[in-house]
Structures are given as C-alpha cells and as structure tokens.
Amino acid sequence: QSVLTQPPSVSGAPGQRVTISCTGSSSNIGAGYDVHWYQQLPGTAPELLIYDNTNRPSGVPDRFSGSKSGTSVSLAISGLQADDEADYYCQSYDSSLSTYVFGTGTKVTVL
Amino acid sequence: QVQLLQSGSELKEPGASMKVSCKASGYTFNYYAINWVRQAPGRGLEWMGWINTRTGNPTFAQGFTGRFVFSLDTSVSTSYLQISSLKADDTAVYYCARGRPMVRGILSGFDYWGQGTLVTVSS
C-alpha cells in the first residue's frame, strides 16, 4: 500500500475547478521532498503534469496548478474539460523506505 | 524529440523469464537515469527501481529484489528489465521512465515515459 494518500475519485462539471489532495508524512512530503504529479489518460502511459510541487513542464496548460503546505500537497484543475478525464498520481521520495513512492491515484470524472 | 520506445507485449508461462527493452532517443543517454514502474491490471503505479546510465549501478525498491535485473547497452541507448521465475502476480504493464536531474541527490520526477509493455503470465 502507498504511503501517499489521495481521494479515490473527484468529479466536476465542465468549466468547474477541482482539487486533488495528496497526504504524506514526516518521512516524505513533511521531510521537504518535492512532489510531482502525473496524468494517465485511459489506456496510455503516465505523463508528467507538475514537477517540484508547482512547476509545469512546457506544453502543460496553466489550468493545472500545484501547491504544497506542510505534509499535504494539492493539484488543482480549473476550467475542467472532458479530456481531463484521467487518473492522476502524486509522487515523492520516502526516506524511511529509501524509495520513490506514488500516491494511491485519483480518478477525475467530468460530469 | 525525446522518446522511449519499449518492446512489445509478452505472454509467458509461470516459471519462465522475460526481458523488456527500452530504447532511448533524442537526448544523450547517459545523462539521465532510467526508472522502471509497474502497473498491475486496474491498479496504481509502483516504482520498481532505477539504473544509473553512467555507471550501470541499479537500485531496487523493496519487493523487487532477487528475480529482477536492470541492465544497459549504452552502444544502442537501451535499458533492459529482466524478470525470472515469473509468477501470475507479475502480470502487469511495465513502464520505463526517464528521471529528471537530481536535486539534493533525489530524482526530480520522471519526465518521459515509454509506451508500456504488457506482460501476461499464464499457463
């Protein structure tokens, strides 16, 4: 089981804003390790969406934004679109496990 | 452009071995680590480990020691994942992913991914 916890699902209507939380502990997020977010569209490989908590790779729309506070981080999607329907994963490093860890994943549904 | 191209799907019997390749292009191969990530059917992502493409030194996550081998052929910019004594539980999609540069000794995310290789273990 993952040490990073995400809600199993979130949903919103087109145009709305949704947020996905990623909660860790003092050995990962709370220890100051950076968090990265990935989008996995159905049947495809994950893609990097946010790196180092808040940075977007080139080509990622600014509708996607990341934030960090203490042991929790969040991904926000504003102006929700139908093609945002996907699974989203947070990822960080855990010092007590000495491994990179992924969150449990969140399925975003556009109503 | 950066690409990671993985080998095709495999169907293996329990107890067999398999080898997945991940060919990199569009960048200098030995400047970036290659990671391996497993995704079992209907499940989340699980980091298996990484290989240092300069030294060939592998690092494995807990639960991925013993039957798992990471290797390189730098002459063709390719990394390999080998799994021996396959079990039904090894049925999954396996991804290679390029590690972003390290910050304070920690990879800063995985920026390019292969398309995935489905490995099915069944008799």
CSV table of C-alpha atoms in Angstrom, one decimal:
chain,number,residue,atom,x,y,z
A,1,GLN,CA,0.0,0.0,0.0
A,2,SER,CA,1.2,3.5,-0.8
A,3,VAL,CA,2.4,6.0,1.8
A,4,LEU,CA,0.9,8.9,-0.1
A,5,THR,CA,-2.9,9.0,0.2
A,6,GLN,CA,-5.2,10.5,-2.5
A,7,PRO,CA,-9.0,10.5,-2.7
A,8,PRO,CA,-10.2,7.7,-5.0
A,9,SER,CA,-12.3,10.0,-7.1
A,10,VAL,CA,-13.3,13.6,-7.7
A,11,SER,CA,-15.8,14.9,-10.2
A,12,GLY,CA,-16.9,18.2,-11.6
A,13,ALA,CA,-18.9,19.8,-14.4
A,14,PRO,CA,-17.2,21.3,-17.4
A,15,GLY,CA,-15.7,24.6,-16.6
A,16,GLN,CA,-15.5,24.0,-12.8
A,17,ARG,CA,-12.4,23.8,-10.6
A,18,VAL,CA,-11.5,20.5,-8.8
A,19,THR,CA,-8.7,19.8,-6.4
A,20,ILE,CA,-6.9,16.6,-5.6
A,21,SER,CA,-5.1,16.2,-2.3
A,22,CYS,CA,-2.0,14.1,-1.6
A,23,THR,CA,-1.3,13.5,2.0
A,24,GLY,CA,2.0,12.1,3.2
A,25,SER,CA,4.1,12.0,6.4
A,26,SER,CA,7.2,13.3,8.0
A,27,SER,CA,9.4,10.8,6.0
A,28,ASN,CA,8.3,12.1,2.6
A,29,ILE,CA,6.3,15.3,1.9
A,30,GLY,CA,6.8,16.5,5.5
A,31,ALA,CA,10.5,16.0,5.2
A,32,GLY,CA,10.6,18.5,2.4
A,33,TYR,CA,10.9,16.1,-0.5
A,34,ASP,CA,9.4,17.6,-3.7
A,35,VAL,CA,6.1,16.3,-5.1
A,36,HIS,CA,5.4,15.6,-8.7
A,37,TRP,CA,2.1,14.9,-10.4
A,38,TYR,CA,1.2,12.7,-13.4
A,39,GLN,CA,-1.8,12.4,-15.6
A,40,GLN,CA,-2.7,9.0,-17.0
A,41,LEU,CA,-5.3,9.1,-19.7
A,42,PRO,CA,-7.2,5.8,-20.3
A,43,GLY,CA,-5.0,3.2,-21.9
A,44,THR,CA,-1.9,5.3,-22.1
A,45,ALA,CA,1.3,5.9,-20.2
A,46,PRO,CA,1.5,8.5,-17.5
A,47,GLU,CA,2.7,12.0,-18.4
A,48,LEU,CA,4.4,14.5,-16.1
A,49,LEU,CA,2.0,17.3,-15.2
A,50,ILE,CA,3.7,19.1,-12.4
A,51,TYR,CA,7.2,18.8,-11.1
A,52,ASP,CA,8.8,20.2,-7.9
A,53,ASN,CA,5.5,20.9,-6.3
A,54,THR,CA,4.4,23.8,-8.5
A,55,ASN,CA,6.2,23.8,-11.9
A,56,ARG,CA,4.6,22.9,-15.2
A,57,PRO,CA,6.6,21.3,-18.0
A,58,SER,CA,6.4,23.1,-21.3
A,59,GLY,CA,3.1,22.3,-23.1
A,60,VAL,CA,1.1,21.7,-19.9
A,61,PRO,CA,-1.8,24.2,-19.8
A,62,ASP,CA,-1.9,26.7,-16.9
A,63,ARG,CA,-5.3,25.3,-16.0
A,64,PHE,CA,-3.2,22.7,-14.0
A,65,SER,CA,-1.5,24.0,-10.9
A,66,GLY,CA,0.2,22.5,-7.9
A,67,SER,CA,0.5,23.7,-4.3
A,68,LYS,CA,2.2,22.5,-1.1
A,69,SER,CA,1.5,23.1,2.6
A,70,GLY,CA,3.2,21.1,5.3
A,71,THR,CA,2.6,17.4,4.7
A,72,SER,CA,-0.1,17.9,2.1
A,73,VAL,CA,0.0,18.9,-1.5
A,74,SER,CA,-2.7,19.6,-3.9
A,75,LEU,CA,-3.3,19.6,-7.7
A,76,ALA,CA,-5.9,21.9,-9.0
A,77,ILE,CA,-7.6,21.7,-12.4
A,78,SER,CA,-9.5,24.8,-13.4
A,79,GLY,CA,-11.8,25.2,-16.3
A,80,LEU,CA,-12.4,21.4,-16.3
A,81,GLN,CA,-12.6,19.9,-19.8
A,82,ALA,CA,-13.9,16.5,-21.0
A,83,ASP,CA,-10.4,15.4,-22.0
A,84,ASP,CA,-9.2,15.9,-18.4
A,85,GLU,CA,-10.9,12.7,-17.5
A,86,ALA,CA,-8.0,10.6,-16.4
A,87,ASP,CA,-6.2,9.1,-13.4
A,88,TYR,CA,-3.9,11.5,-11.5
A,89,TYR,CA,-1.0,10.4,-9.3
A,90,CYS,CA,1.3,12.3,-7.0
A,91,GLN,CA,4.8,11.1,-6.4
A,92,SER,CA,7.6,11.8,-4.0
A,93,TYR,CA,10.6,10.2,-2.2
A,94,ASP,CA,10.3,8.5,1.2
A,95,SER,CA,13.4,8.5,3.3
A,96,SER,CA,12.4,5.7,5.7
A,97,LEU,CA,11.7,3.4,2.7
A,98,SER,CA,14.5,4.8,0.6
A,99,THR,CA,12.3,4.6,-2.4
A,100,TYR,CA,10.3,6.8,-4.7
A,101,VAL,CA,6.6,6.4,-4.0
A,102,PHE,CA,3.4,7.1,-5.9
A,103,GLY,CA,0.1,8.2,-4.4
A,104,THR,CA,-2.9,5.9,-4.5
A,105,GLY,CA,-4.3,7.7,-7.5
A,106,THR,CA,-7.4,9.7,-8.2
A,107,LYS,CA,-9.9,9.3,-11.0
A,108,VAL,CA,-11.3,12.5,-12.3
A,109,THR,CA,-14.7,12.4,-13.9
A,110,VAL,CA,-16.2,15.2,-15.9
A,111,LEU,CA,-19.9,15.2,-15.4
B,1,GLN,CA,12.4,14.9,-29.6
B,2,VAL,CA,12.9,12.7,-26.6
B,3,GLN,CA,11.4,9.2,-26.9
B,4,LEU,CA,11.5,5.9,-25.0
B,5,LEU,CA,10.4,3.0,-27.1
B,6,GLN,CA,9.6,-0.3,-25.4
B,7,SER,CA,9.4,-3.7,-26.8
B,8,GLY,CA,6.1,-5.4,-27.4
B,9,SER,CA,3.7,-7.4,-25.3
B,10,GLU,CA,4.8,-10.8,-23.9
B,11,LEU,CA,2.8,-13.9,-22.9
B,12,LYS,CA,4.8,-16.1,-20.6
B,13,GLU,CA,4.2,-19.3,-18.6
B,14,PRO,CA,4.8,-19.4,-14.9
B,15,GLY,CA,8.4,-20.1,-14.1
B,16,ALA,CA,9.7,-18.6,-17.4
B,17,SER,CA,11.8,-15.5,-17.8
B,18,MET,CA,11.3,-12.4,-19.8
B,19,LYS,CA,13.2,-9.3,-20.9
B,20,VAL,CA,11.7,-5.9,-21.8
B,21,SER,CA,13.8,-3.3,-23.7
B,22,CYS,CA,13.5,0.5,-23.5
B,23,LYS,CA,15.3,2.3,-26.3
B,24,ALA,CA,16.0,6.0,-25.8
B,25,SER,CA,16.4,8.6,-28.5
B,26,GLY,CA,16.5,12.4,-28.8
B,27,TYR,CA,18.9,13.0,-25.9
B,28,THR,CA,22.3,11.9,-24.5
B,29,PHE,CA,21.5,8.5,-22.9
B,30,ASN,CA,24.0,8.6,-20.1
B,31,TYR,CA,22.9,12.0,-18.8
B,32,TYR,CA,19.7,10.7,-17.3
B,33,ALA,CA,18.6,7.8,-15.1
B,34,ILE,CA,16.2,5.2,-16.3
B,35,ASN,CA,13.4,4.1,-13.9
B,36,TRP,CA,11.1,1.1,-14.1
B,37,VAL,CA,7.5,1.3,-12.9
B,38,ARG,CA,4.9,-1.4,-12.7
B,39,GLN,CA,1.2,-1.2,-13.0
B,40,ALA,CA,-0.9,-4.3,-12.3
B,41,PRO,CA,-4.3,-4.5,-14.0
B,42,GLY,CA,-6.7,-2.0,-12.6
B,43,ARG,CA,-4.1,-0.9,-10.0
B,44,GLY,CA,-1.9,2.2,-9.4
B,45,LEU,CA,1.8,2.9,-10.2
B,46,GLU,CA,4.6,1.2,-8.3
B,47,TRP,CA,8.2,2.3,-8.6
B,48,MET,CA,10.5,-0.8,-9.1
B,49,GLY,CA,13.8,0.9,-9.1
B,50,TRP,CA,16.3,2.7,-11.3
B,51,ILE,CA,19.6,2.3,-13.1
B,52,ASN,CA,22.4,4.8,-13.3
B,53,THR,CA,23.1,5.1,-17.0
B,54,ARG,CA,26.7,6.3,-16.4
B,55,THR,CA,27.8,3.6,-14.1
B,56,GLY,CA,25.3,0.8,-14.7
B,57,ASN,CA,24.6,0.6,-11.0
B,58,PRO,CA,21.0,-0.5,-10.3
B,59,THR,CA,18.8,0.3,-7.3
B,60,PHE,CA,15.8,-1.8,-6.4
B,61,ALA,CA,12.7,-0.9,-4.4
B,62,GLN,CA,11.6,-3.3,-1.6
B,63,GLY,CA,9.8,-6.2,-3.1
B,64,PHE,CA,11.8,-6.1,-6.4
B,65,THR,CA,15.0,-7.8,-5.4
B,66,GLY,CA,16.2,-11.3,-6.4
B,67,ARG,CA,14.2,-12.0,-9.5
B,68,PHE,CA,14.6,-8.6,-11.1
B,69,VAL,CA,17.6,-7.3,-13.1
B,70,PHE,CA,18.2,-3.9,-14.7
B,71,SER,CA,20.8,-3.7,-17.4
B,72,LEU,CA,22.1,-1.4,-20.1
B,73,ASP,CA,23.5,-1.5,-23.6
B,74,THR,CA,24.8,2.1,-23.9
B,75,SER,CA,26.0,1.4,-27.5
B,76,VAL,CA,22.3,1.4,-28.6
B,77,SER,CA,21.0,3.7,-25.8
B,78,THR,CA,18.8,0.9,-24.4
B,79,SER,CA,17.9,-0.2,-20.9
B,80,TYR,CA,16.5,-3.7,-20.1
B,81,LEU,CA,14.3,-5.1,-17.4
B,82,GLN,CA,14.6,-8.9,-16.8
B,83,ILE,CA,12.3,-10.9,-14.6
B,84,SER,CA,13.0,-14.5,-13.8
B,85,SER,CA,10.8,-17.2,-12.3
B,86,LEU,CA,7.7,-15.4,-13.4
B,87,LYS,CA,4.5,-15.7,-11.3
B,88,ALA,CA,0.9,-14.8,-12.1
B,89,ASP,CA,1.3,-11.8,-9.8
B,90,ASP,CA,3.9,-10.4,-12.3
B,91,THR,CA,1.2,-9.8,-14.8
B,92,ALA,CA,1.3,-6.0,-15.4
B,93,VAL,CA,2.2,-3.2,-17.7
B,94,TYR,CA,5.9,-2.3,-17.2
B,95,TYR,CA,7.0,1.3,-18.0
B,96,CYS,CA,10.4,2.7,-18.3
B,97,ALA,CA,10.7,6.4,-17.4
B,98,ARG,CA,13.5,8.9,-17.7
B,99,GLY,CA,14.5,10.6,-14.4
B,100,ARG,CA,14.8,14.3,-14.3
B,101,PRO,CA,18.1,15.7,-12.9
B,102,MET,CA,18.7,15.1,-9.2
B,103,VAL,CA,18.1,17.8,-6.6
B,104,ARG,CA,20.0,17.1,-3.4
B,105,GLY,CA,20.5,13.5,-4.5
B,106,ILE,CA,16.9,12.8,-5.3
B,107,LEU,CA,15.4,12.5,-8.8
B,108,SER,CA,13.1,15.4,-9.6
B,109,GLY,CA,10.3,13.4,-11.2
B,110,PHE,CA,10.0,11.3,-14.3
B,111,ASP,CA,9.7,13.4,-17.4
B,112,TYR,CA,9.4,11.0,-20.3
B,113,TRP,CA,7.8,7.6,-20.3
B,114,GLY,CA,7.8,4.6,-22.6
B,115,GLN,CA,4.5,3.4,-24.0
B,116,GLY,CA,4.5,0.5,-21.7
B,117,THR,CA,4.9,-3.3,-22.2
B,118,LEU,CA,2.1,-5.7,-21.1
B,119,VAL,CA,3.5,-8.8,-19.6
B,120,THR,CA,0.9,-11.6,-19.1
B,121,VAL,CA,1.9,-14.6,-17.0
B,122,SER,CA,-0.5,-17.5,-17.5
B,123,SER,CA,-0.4,-21.2,-18.2
